[in-house]
């Protein structure tokens, strides 16, 4: 009998979205005439942009002809896409070499798989509340976690405590679930702390395309020194509606070198390359070809139009909270609005109350960590009409 990975027994039941679905289904069964509006799930609703769809067709045609057919691709991804991403960084004032870019099938796999680079025994620091993948992927390999509190007192942007050591630090900005975004000065403090502690920052920038304030950093590599201490994960899921198409990229700088216990200098870039070429056979050519279109002038314009649409939804939600005097975070450079549950309710009470009274579904903050238990997440990924209707109903309730 194989000895199974016992760590899986330490995972909390992943019941957030299934519990939401269960409560909504029960409600709908008992109230078939009521129209339920979902502002809970972090999936996009707008279709792929025409430029991307055309590229998907073109690439499919290439695969059907002997002269242009493609089999296994280069391990790190095609040059044309890595060069396009490197140029995109350059346009945003950040220098990233194509050799530092690894194409993936999305940020979830890479943020989960990066645990392969680090041994047990590290102090792994994650904020609470947090995107659950960081927590569960570490528990799966038996790692303990050190939580840092994100709360209203620090605007859900926790800063390092100089007296607490960390080896691996997870940062997500713009943040899921809180919508909070670190500024340059705050990220510089994290980078300095990481360098001092010889730590690595795992920076998730999946929502960078939602930043429209030019003073806010869209990449950790906009911060001096970050190349010595950070890995960045990004995704086309929210930037270009690729949640069902699947493409992301991870930047592992060449400068990121740590000493092994035998004294040998180990390049994380080389280790990640080895890991990926052993366990991953690349994102499909068709998807990479279409992904490159996202970084063309026309592709970027079309994707931005969708993001602007979601951001207008976010503004409609945020303005409603402001009118009602409800404290909230995010909603400006982020698709998420994270608000304090009114009238002292906890997040599941508010979930049931909103479902029962106004048929609007959101995500209880408790699902993202203890510090979320009195908060609620709404997303701007719905369509305009239902967002407006949901907020009209919300205004009538509080
Ligand atoms: N990182 C964060 C913070 C997310 O919220 C999500 C998706 O919701 C992901 C990564 C996963 O993105 P992908 O679709 O590229 O796997």
GROMACS .gro file of C-alpha atoms and ligand atoms in nm:
model
  414
    1UNK     CA    1   0.000   0.000   0.000
    2UNK     CA    2   0.146   0.342  -0.089
    3UNK     CA    3   0.206   0.586   0.193
    4UNK     CA    4  -0.016   0.871   0.085
    5UNK     CA    5   0.063   1.238   0.128
    6UNK     CA    6  -0.083   1.286   0.474
    7UNK     CA    7  -0.064   1.664   0.438
    8UNK     CA    8  -0.384   1.656   0.234
    9UNK     CA    9  -0.565   1.578   0.559
   10UNK     CA   10  -0.458   1.919   0.687
   11UNK     CA   11  -0.636   2.108   0.410
   12UNK     CA   12  -0.951   2.289   0.514
   13UNK     CA   13  -1.258   2.169   0.326
   14UNK     CA   14  -1.263   2.392   0.017
   15UNK     CA   15  -1.624   2.472   0.071
   16UNK     CA   16  -1.651   2.843  -0.008
   17UNK     CA   17  -1.782   2.836  -0.365
   18UNK     CA   18  -1.961   2.502  -0.327
   19UNK     CA   19  -2.137   2.633  -0.014
   20UNK     CA   20  -2.235   2.949  -0.203
   21UNK     CA   21  -2.368   2.741  -0.493
   22UNK     CA   22  -2.558   2.516  -0.251
   23UNK     CA   23  -2.725   2.810  -0.071
   24UNK     CA   24  -2.815   2.980  -0.400
   25UNK     CA   25  -2.957   2.657  -0.548
   26UNK     CA   26  -3.170   2.595  -0.240
   27UNK     CA   27  -3.298   2.951  -0.248
   28UNK     CA   28  -3.382   2.929  -0.618
   29UNK     CA   29  -3.565   2.601  -0.571
   30UNK     CA   30  -3.781   2.758  -0.302
   31UNK     CA   31  -3.824   3.088  -0.490
   32UNK     CA   32  -3.837   3.004  -0.862
   33UNK     CA   33  -3.986   3.343  -0.956
   34UNK     CA   34  -3.699   3.549  -0.807
   35UNK     CA   35  -3.412   3.672  -1.024
   36UNK     CA   36  -3.076   3.618  -0.853
   37UNK     CA   37  -2.783   3.845  -0.950
   38UNK     CA   38  -2.435   3.703  -0.901
   39UNK     CA   39  -2.159   3.948  -0.815
   40UNK     CA   40  -1.954   3.688  -0.637
   41UNK     CA   41  -1.740   3.487  -0.872
   42UNK     CA   42  -1.406   3.618  -0.996
   43UNK     CA   43  -1.459   3.508  -1.354
   44UNK     CA   44  -1.491   3.745  -1.648
   45UNK     CA   45  -1.809   3.767  -1.855
   46UNK     CA   46  -1.700   3.961  -2.164
   47UNK     CA   47  -1.596   3.752  -2.463
   48UNK     CA   48  -1.244   3.750  -2.608
   49UNK     CA   49  -1.160   4.056  -2.813
   50UNK     CA   50  -1.197   4.030  -3.194
   51UNK     CA   51  -0.819   4.060  -3.250
   52UNK     CA   52  -0.756   3.762  -3.022
   53UNK     CA   53  -1.034   3.555  -3.183
   54UNK     CA   54  -0.890   3.624  -3.529
   55UNK     CA   55  -0.546   3.513  -3.409
   56UNK     CA   56  -0.696   3.190  -3.267
   57UNK     CA   57  -0.849   3.116  -3.608
   58UNK     CA   58  -0.524   3.199  -3.790
   59UNK     CA   59  -0.324   2.974  -3.556
   60UNK     CA   60  -0.573   2.689  -3.599
   61UNK     CA   61  -0.534   2.721  -3.977
   62UNK     CA   62  -0.154   2.709  -3.940
   63UNK     CA   63  -0.186   2.387  -3.740
   64UNK     CA   64  -0.382   2.234  -4.030
   65UNK     CA   65  -0.105   2.282  -4.287
   66UNK     CA   66   0.212   2.074  -4.304
   67UNK     CA   67   0.432   2.382  -4.370
   68UNK     CA   68   0.312   2.570  -4.062
   69UNK     CA   69   0.214   2.286  -3.827
   70UNK     CA   70   0.373   2.303  -3.480
   71UNK     CA   71   0.446   2.016  -3.244
   72UNK     CA   72   0.610   2.057  -2.904
   73UNK     CA   73   0.712   2.418  -2.853
   74UNK     CA   74   1.015   2.571  -2.681
   75UNK     CA   75   1.009   2.494  -2.310
   76UNK     CA   76   0.989   2.852  -2.187
   77UNK     CA   77   0.733   2.951  -2.450
   78UNK     CA   78   0.768   3.090  -2.802
   79UNK     CA   79   1.014   3.376  -2.857
   80UNK     CA   80   0.746   3.586  -3.027
   81UNK     CA   81   0.537   3.587  -2.707
   82UNK     CA   82   0.825   3.629  -2.461
   83UNK     CA   83   0.959   3.920  -2.671
   84UNK     CA   84   0.612   4.078  -2.682
   85UNK     CA   85   0.582   4.053  -2.302
   86UNK     CA   86   0.932   4.194  -2.254
   87UNK     CA   87   0.835   4.491  -2.476
   88UNK     CA   88   0.513   4.535  -2.277
   89UNK     CA   89   0.719   4.560  -1.958
   90UNK     CA   90   0.947   4.811  -2.132
   91UNK     CA   91   0.650   5.027  -2.231
   92UNK     CA   92   0.561   5.031  -1.860
   93UNK     CA   93   0.914   5.139  -1.769
   94UNK     CA   94   1.036   4.799  -1.645
   95UNK     CA   95   1.333   4.609  -1.782
   96UNK     CA   96   1.265   4.233  -1.808
   97UNK     CA   97   1.472   4.017  -2.041
   98UNK     CA   98   1.278   3.763  -2.254
   99UNK     CA   99   1.503   3.495  -2.100
  100UNK     CA  100   1.352   3.574  -1.761
  101UNK     CA  101   0.997   3.511  -1.886
  102UNK     CA  102   0.832   3.167  -1.869
  103UNK     CA  103   0.498   3.118  -2.043
  104UNK     CA  104   0.245   2.913  -1.850
  105UNK     CA  105  -0.115   2.803  -1.865
  106UNK     CA  106  -0.207   3.060  -1.601
  107UNK     CA  107  -0.095   3.208  -1.273
  108UNK     CA  108  -0.273   2.952  -1.058
  109UNK     CA  109  -0.044   2.667  -1.165
  110UNK     CA  110   0.274   2.869  -1.127
  111UNK     CA  111   0.184   3.024  -0.790
  112UNK     CA  112   0.103   2.671  -0.674
  113UNK     CA  113   0.403   2.496  -0.831
  114UNK     CA  114   0.663   2.748  -0.713
  115UNK     CA  115   0.669   2.559  -0.380
  116UNK     CA  116   0.901   2.313  -0.564
  117UNK     CA  117   1.179   2.576  -0.548
  118UNK     CA  118   1.191   2.597  -0.168
  119UNK     CA  119   1.258   2.340   0.102
  120UNK     CA  120   1.058   2.270   0.414
  121UNK     CA  121   1.169   2.468   0.716
  122UNK     CA  122   1.133   2.811   0.559
  123UNK     CA  123   0.931   3.080   0.730
  124UNK     CA  124   0.653   3.134   0.478
  125UNK     CA  125   0.463   3.457   0.522
  126UNK     CA  126   0.114   3.505   0.383
  127UNK     CA  127  -0.131   3.783   0.447
  128UNK     CA  128  -0.472   3.711   0.597
  129UNK     CA  129  -0.709   3.743   0.408
  130UNK     CA  130  -0.547   3.586   0.102
  131UNK     CA  131  -0.598   3.414  -0.233
  132UNK     CA  132  -0.639   3.056  -0.100
  133UNK     CA  133  -0.398   2.892  -0.349
  134UNK     CA  134  -0.092   3.026  -0.163
  135UNK     CA  135  -0.207   2.864   0.159
  136UNK     CA  136  -0.328   2.530   0.024
  137UNK     CA  137  -0.029   2.471  -0.204
  138UNK     CA  138   0.203   2.504   0.097
  139UNK     CA  139  -0.013   2.286   0.321
  140UNK     CA  140  -0.008   2.017   0.050
  141UNK     CA  141   0.368   1.989   0.093
  142UNK     CA  142   0.359   2.005   0.470
  143UNK     CA  143   0.473   2.361   0.522
  144UNK     CA  144   0.374   2.579   0.816
  145UNK     CA  145   0.261   2.931   0.745
  146UNK     CA  146   0.313   3.259   0.927
  147UNK     CA  147   0.019   3.493   0.879
  148UNK     CA  148   0.039   3.870   0.875
  149UNK     CA  149  -0.275   4.065   0.946
  150UNK     CA  150  -0.434   4.269   0.672
  151UNK     CA  151  -0.712   4.475   0.824
  152UNK     CA  152  -0.882   4.814   0.819
  153UNK     CA  153  -0.607   4.960   1.041
  154UNK     CA  154  -0.345   4.904   0.772
  155UNK     CA  155  -0.588   4.957   0.480
  156UNK     CA  156  -0.549   4.583   0.408
  157UNK     CA  157  -0.186   4.652   0.308
  158UNK     CA  158   0.024   4.485   0.579
  159UNK     CA  159   0.386   4.594   0.611
  160UNK     CA  160   0.679   4.387   0.738
  161UNK     CA  161   0.766   4.375   1.105
  162UNK     CA  162   1.142   4.427   1.131
  163UNK     CA  163   1.150   4.193   1.431
  164UNK     CA  164   0.993   3.901   1.246
  165UNK     CA  165   1.202   3.701   1.000
  166UNK     CA  166   1.058   3.552   0.678
  167UNK     CA  167   1.215   3.344   0.401
  168UNK     CA  168   0.929   3.335   0.150
  169UNK     CA  169   0.676   3.619   0.128
  170UNK     CA  170   0.353   3.616  -0.074
  171UNK     CA  171   0.226   3.954  -0.195
  172UNK     CA  172  -0.071   4.010  -0.424
  173UNK     CA  173  -0.126   4.364  -0.553
  174UNK     CA  174  -0.387   4.465  -0.669
  175UNK     CA  175  -0.516   4.225  -0.410
  176UNK     CA  176  -0.769   3.948  -0.435
  177UNK     CA  177  -0.993   3.963  -0.229
  178UNK     CA  178  -0.945   4.314  -0.084
  179UNK     CA  179  -0.877   4.523  -0.396
  180UNK     CA  180  -0.602   4.706  -0.205
  181UNK     CA  181  -0.293   4.818  -0.404
  182UNK     CA  182   0.055   4.885  -0.267
  183UNK     CA  183   0.231   5.206  -0.369
  184UNK     CA  184   0.601   5.240  -0.461
  185UNK     CA  185   0.715   5.339  -0.114
  186UNK     CA  186   0.537   5.046   0.050
  187UNK     CA  187   0.674   4.793  -0.198
  188UNK     CA  188   1.022   4.941  -0.154
  189UNK     CA  189   0.994   4.867   0.220
  190UNK     CA  190   0.904   4.506   0.136
  191UNK     CA  191   1.193   4.477  -0.112
  192UNK     CA  192   1.441   4.619   0.139
  193UNK     CA  193   1.307   4.384   0.407
  194UNK     CA  194   1.339   4.086   0.170
  195UNK     CA  195   1.698   4.175   0.079
  196UNK     CA  196   1.791   4.223   0.445
  197UNK     CA  197   1.634   3.888   0.538
  198UNK     CA  198   1.769   3.714   0.225
  199UNK     CA  199   1.407   3.629   0.151
  200UNK     CA  200   1.218   3.588  -0.173
  201UNK     CA  201   0.897   3.778  -0.257
  202UNK     CA  202   0.642   3.586  -0.463
  203UNK     CA  203   0.454   3.873  -0.625
  204UNK     CA  204   0.118   3.805  -0.787
  205UNK     CA  205   0.029   4.078  -1.034
  206UNK     CA  206  -0.267   3.900  -1.197
  207UNK     CA  207  -0.472   4.224  -1.174
  208UNK     CA  208  -0.202   4.472  -1.284
  209UNK     CA  209  -0.404   4.574  -1.592
  210UNK     CA  210  -0.668   4.725  -1.361
  211UNK     CA  211  -0.423   4.987  -1.234
  212UNK     CA  212  -0.494   5.316  -1.403
  213UNK     CA  213  -0.327   5.544  -1.147
  214UNK     CA  214   0.013   5.606  -1.313
  215UNK     CA  215   0.180   5.653  -0.975
  216UNK     CA  216   0.106   5.296  -0.866
  217UNK     CA  217   0.348   5.014  -0.957
  218UNK     CA  218   0.212   4.747  -1.192
  219UNK     CA  219   0.510   4.523  -1.138
  220UNK     CA  220   0.737   4.448  -0.842
  221UNK     CA  221   1.026   4.506  -1.083
  222UNK     CA  222   0.937   4.875  -1.093
  223UNK     CA  223   1.099   4.879  -0.748
  224UNK     CA  224   1.474   4.916  -0.719
  225UNK     CA  225   1.641   4.599  -0.595
  226UNK     CA  226   1.342   4.371  -0.668
  227UNK     CA  227   1.535   4.168  -0.924
  228UNK     CA  228   1.752   4.037  -0.642
  229UNK     CA  229   1.459   3.915  -0.434
  230UNK     CA  230   1.136   3.868  -0.632
  231UNK     CA  231   0.949   3.641  -0.869
  232UNK     CA  232   0.644   3.782  -1.047
  233UNK     CA  233   0.336   3.589  -1.161
  234UNK     CA  234   0.103   3.737  -1.416
  235UNK     CA  235  -0.191   3.618  -1.617
  236UNK     CA  236  -0.398   3.702  -1.921
  237UNK     CA  237  -0.711   3.577  -1.743
  238UNK     CA  238  -0.831   3.916  -1.627
  239UNK     CA  239  -0.614   4.129  -1.858
  240UNK     CA  240  -0.763   3.976  -2.172
  241UNK     CA  241  -1.046   3.744  -2.068
  242UNK     CA  242  -0.832   3.428  -2.093
  243UNK     CA  243  -0.990   3.248  -1.793
  244UNK     CA  244  -1.112   2.973  -2.025
  245UNK     CA  245  -0.834   3.006  -2.285
  246UNK     CA  246  -0.547   2.975  -2.032
  247UNK     CA  247  -0.224   3.168  -2.057
  248UNK     CA  248  -0.001   3.334  -1.801
  249UNK     CA  249   0.364   3.420  -1.748
  250UNK     CA  250   0.613   3.412  -1.468
  251UNK     CA  251   0.921   3.631  -1.445
  252UNK     CA  252   1.220   3.479  -1.269
  253UNK     CA  253   1.512   3.726  -1.277
  254UNK     CA  254   1.863   3.605  -1.356
  255UNK     CA  255   1.990   3.792  -1.048
  256UNK     CA  256   1.783   3.569  -0.820
  257UNK     CA  257   2.056   3.345  -0.685
  258UNK     CA  258   2.063   3.177  -0.345
  259UNK     CA  259   2.324   2.963  -0.173
  260UNK     CA  260   2.248   2.594  -0.118
  261UNK     CA  261   2.354   2.427   0.209
  262UNK     CA  262   2.666   2.288   0.035
  263UNK     CA  263   2.768   2.644  -0.058
  264UNK     CA  264   2.677   2.615  -0.426
  265UNK     CA  265   2.514   2.921  -0.582
  266UNK     CA  266   2.179   2.819  -0.729
  267UNK     CA  267   2.000   3.028  -0.990
  268UNK     CA  268   1.623   3.016  -0.936
  269UNK     CA  269   1.581   3.096  -1.307
  270UNK     CA  270   1.779   2.780  -1.397
  271UNK     CA  271   1.597   2.574  -1.134
  272UNK     CA  272   1.254   2.689  -1.255
  273UNK     CA  273   1.359   2.615  -1.614
  274UNK     CA  274   1.460   2.264  -1.504
  275UNK     CA  275   1.136   2.220  -1.312
  276UNK     CA  276   0.916   2.337  -1.597
  277UNK     CA  277   1.095   2.138  -1.865
  278UNK     CA  278   1.058   1.827  -1.648
  279UNK     CA  279   0.696   1.865  -1.543
  280UNK     CA  280   0.531   2.093  -1.803
  281UNK     CA  281   0.518   2.065  -2.180
  282UNK     CA  282   0.413   2.417  -2.256
  283UNK     CA  283   0.105   2.620  -2.339
  284UNK     CA  284  -0.045   2.534  -2.677
  285UNK     CA  285   0.088   2.715  -2.983
  286UNK     CA  286  -0.263   2.833  -3.072
  287UNK     CA  287  -0.306   2.999  -2.733
  288UNK     CA  288   0.042   3.155  -2.735
  289UNK     CA  289  -0.016   3.292  -3.085
  290UNK     CA  290  -0.341   3.452  -2.971
  291UNK     CA  291  -0.180   3.574  -2.647
  292UNK     CA  292   0.080   3.766  -2.849
  293UNK     CA  293  -0.208   3.959  -3.006
  294UNK     CA  294  -0.297   4.096  -2.659
  295UNK     CA  295   0.030   4.292  -2.663
  296UNK     CA  296  -0.018   4.453  -3.006
  297UNK     CA  297  -0.149   4.809  -3.027
  298UNK     CA  298  -0.492   4.696  -3.146
  299UNK     CA  299  -0.510   4.400  -2.906
  300UNK     CA  300  -0.418   4.616  -2.609
  301UNK     CA  301  -0.678   4.874  -2.708
  302UNK     CA  302  -0.953   4.612  -2.731
  303UNK     CA  303  -0.859   4.445  -2.400
  304UNK     CA  304  -0.843   4.783  -2.230
  305UNK     CA  305  -1.196   4.861  -2.347
  306UNK     CA  306  -1.318   4.550  -2.159
  307UNK     CA  307  -1.120   4.642  -1.850
  308UNK     CA  308  -1.264   4.996  -1.861
  309UNK     CA  309  -1.610   4.841  -1.875
  310UNK     CA  310  -1.543   4.635  -1.561
  311UNK     CA  311  -1.388   4.936  -1.391
  312UNK     CA  312  -1.703   5.137  -1.456
  313UNK     CA  313  -1.899   4.855  -1.285
  314UNK     CA  314  -1.656   4.879  -0.993
  315UNK     CA  315  -1.721   5.253  -0.973
  316UNK     CA  316  -2.098   5.195  -0.966
  317UNK     CA  317  -2.052   4.956  -0.671
  318UNK     CA  318  -1.802   5.181  -0.493
  319UNK     CA  319  -2.023   5.489  -0.536
  320UNK     CA  320  -2.313   5.298  -0.382
  321UNK     CA  321  -2.100   5.211  -0.078
  322UNK     CA  322  -1.991   5.575  -0.048
  323UNK     CA  323  -2.352   5.699  -0.063
  324UNK     CA  324  -2.450   5.449   0.205
  325UNK     CA  325  -2.155   5.539   0.427
  326UNK     CA  326  -2.028   5.180   0.422
  327UNK     CA  327  -1.652   5.146   0.464
  328UNK     CA  328  -1.493   4.970   0.168
  329UNK     CA  329  -1.153   4.898   0.011
  330UNK     CA  330  -1.055   4.852  -0.353
  331UNK     CA  331  -1.290   4.931  -0.638
  332UNK     CA  332  -1.059   5.183  -0.805
  333UNK     CA  333  -0.747   5.015  -0.943
  334UNK     CA  334  -0.900   4.674  -0.898
  335UNK     CA  335  -1.206   4.472  -1.002
  336UNK     CA  336  -1.287   4.390  -0.637
  337UNK     CA  337  -1.483   4.583  -0.378
  338UNK     CA  338  -1.426   4.465  -0.022
  339UNK     CA  339  -1.672   4.617   0.222
  340UNK     CA  340  -1.741   4.599   0.591
  341UNK     CA  341  -2.059   4.406   0.666
  342UNK     CA  342  -2.320   4.657   0.784
  343UNK     CA  343  -2.507   4.638   1.116
  344UNK     CA  344  -2.247   4.416   1.283
  345UNK     CA  345  -2.333   4.114   1.071
  346UNK     CA  346  -2.071   3.852   0.997
  347UNK     CA  347  -2.002   3.767   0.633
  348UNK     CA  348  -2.220   3.453   0.611
  349UNK     CA  349  -2.508   3.631   0.786
  350UNK     CA  350  -2.481   3.909   0.530
  351UNK     CA  351  -2.466   3.653   0.249
  352UNK     CA  352  -2.795   3.495   0.363
  353UNK     CA  353  -2.955   3.833   0.432
  354UNK     CA  354  -2.872   3.969   0.084
  355UNK     CA  355  -2.981   3.648  -0.087
  356UNK     CA  356  -3.311   3.641   0.099
  357UNK     CA  357  -3.396   4.012   0.078
  358UNK     CA  358  -3.250   4.135  -0.252
  359UNK     CA  359  -3.128   3.820  -0.432
  360UNK     CA  360  -2.775   3.955  -0.476
  361UNK     CA  361  -2.492   3.704  -0.435
  362UNK     CA  362  -2.142   3.802  -0.326
  363UNK     CA  363  -1.854   3.623  -0.156
  364UNK     CA  364  -1.831   3.608   0.224
  365UNK     CA  365  -1.493   3.739   0.337
  366UNK     CA  366  -1.459   3.452   0.587
  367UNK     CA  367  -1.368   3.231   0.289
  368UNK     CA  368  -1.037   3.416   0.252
  369UNK     CA  369  -0.917   3.405   0.611
  370UNK     CA  370  -1.011   3.500   0.968
  371UNK     CA  371  -0.964   3.871   0.903
  372UNK     CA  372  -1.235   3.852   0.637
  373UNK     CA  373  -1.509   3.732   0.867
  374UNK     CA  374  -1.678   4.073   0.886
  375UNK     CA  375  -1.614   4.166   0.523
  376UNK     CA  376  -1.779   4.089   0.193
  377UNK     CA  377  -1.639   4.081  -0.161
  378UNK     CA  378  -1.826   4.201  -0.467
  379UNK     CA  379  -1.678   4.180  -0.814
  380UNK     CA  380  -1.716   4.407  -1.113
  381UNK     CA  381  -1.708   4.124  -1.367
  382UNK     CA  382  -2.086   4.117  -1.419
  383UNK     CA  383  -2.269   4.300  -1.696
  384UNK     CA  384  -2.362   4.666  -1.656
  385UNK     CA  385  -2.736   4.616  -1.629
  386UNK     CA  386  -2.722   4.358  -1.353
  387UNK     CA  387  -2.457   4.556  -1.163
  388UNK     CA  388  -2.682   4.863  -1.168
  389UNK     CA  389  -2.986   4.657  -1.069
  390UNK     CA  390  -2.793   4.484  -0.788
  391UNK     CA  391  -2.683   4.819  -0.647
  392UNK     CA  392  -3.036   4.961  -0.672
  393UNK     CA  393  -3.155   4.668  -0.463
  394UNK     CA  394  -2.861   4.707  -0.223
  395UNK     CA  395  -2.942   5.075  -0.172
  396UNK     CA  396  -3.299   4.989  -0.081
  397UNK     CA  397  -3.175   4.745   0.184
  398UNK     CA  398  -2.933   4.957   0.389
  399LIG     N1  399  -0.380   3.501  -0.876
  399LIG     C1  400  -0.486   3.563  -0.823
  399LIG     C2  401  -0.465   3.662  -0.716
  399LIG     C3  402  -0.615   3.534  -0.869
  399LIG     O1  403  -0.721   3.596  -0.814
  399LIG     C4  404  -0.633   3.439  -0.971
  399LIG     C5  405  -0.765   3.404  -1.024
  399LIG     O2  406  -0.868   3.435  -0.976
  399LIG     C6  407  -0.519   3.377  -1.021
  399LIG     C7  408  -0.394   3.409  -0.973
  399LIG     C8  409  -0.531   3.267  -1.122
  399LIG     O3  410  -0.522   3.313  -1.248
  399LIG     P1  411  -0.517   3.214  -1.372
  399LIG     O4  412  -0.653   3.215  -1.432
  399LIG     O5  413  -0.413   3.277  -1.460
  399LIG     O6  414  -0.476   3.079  -1.328
   0.00000   0.00000   0.00000
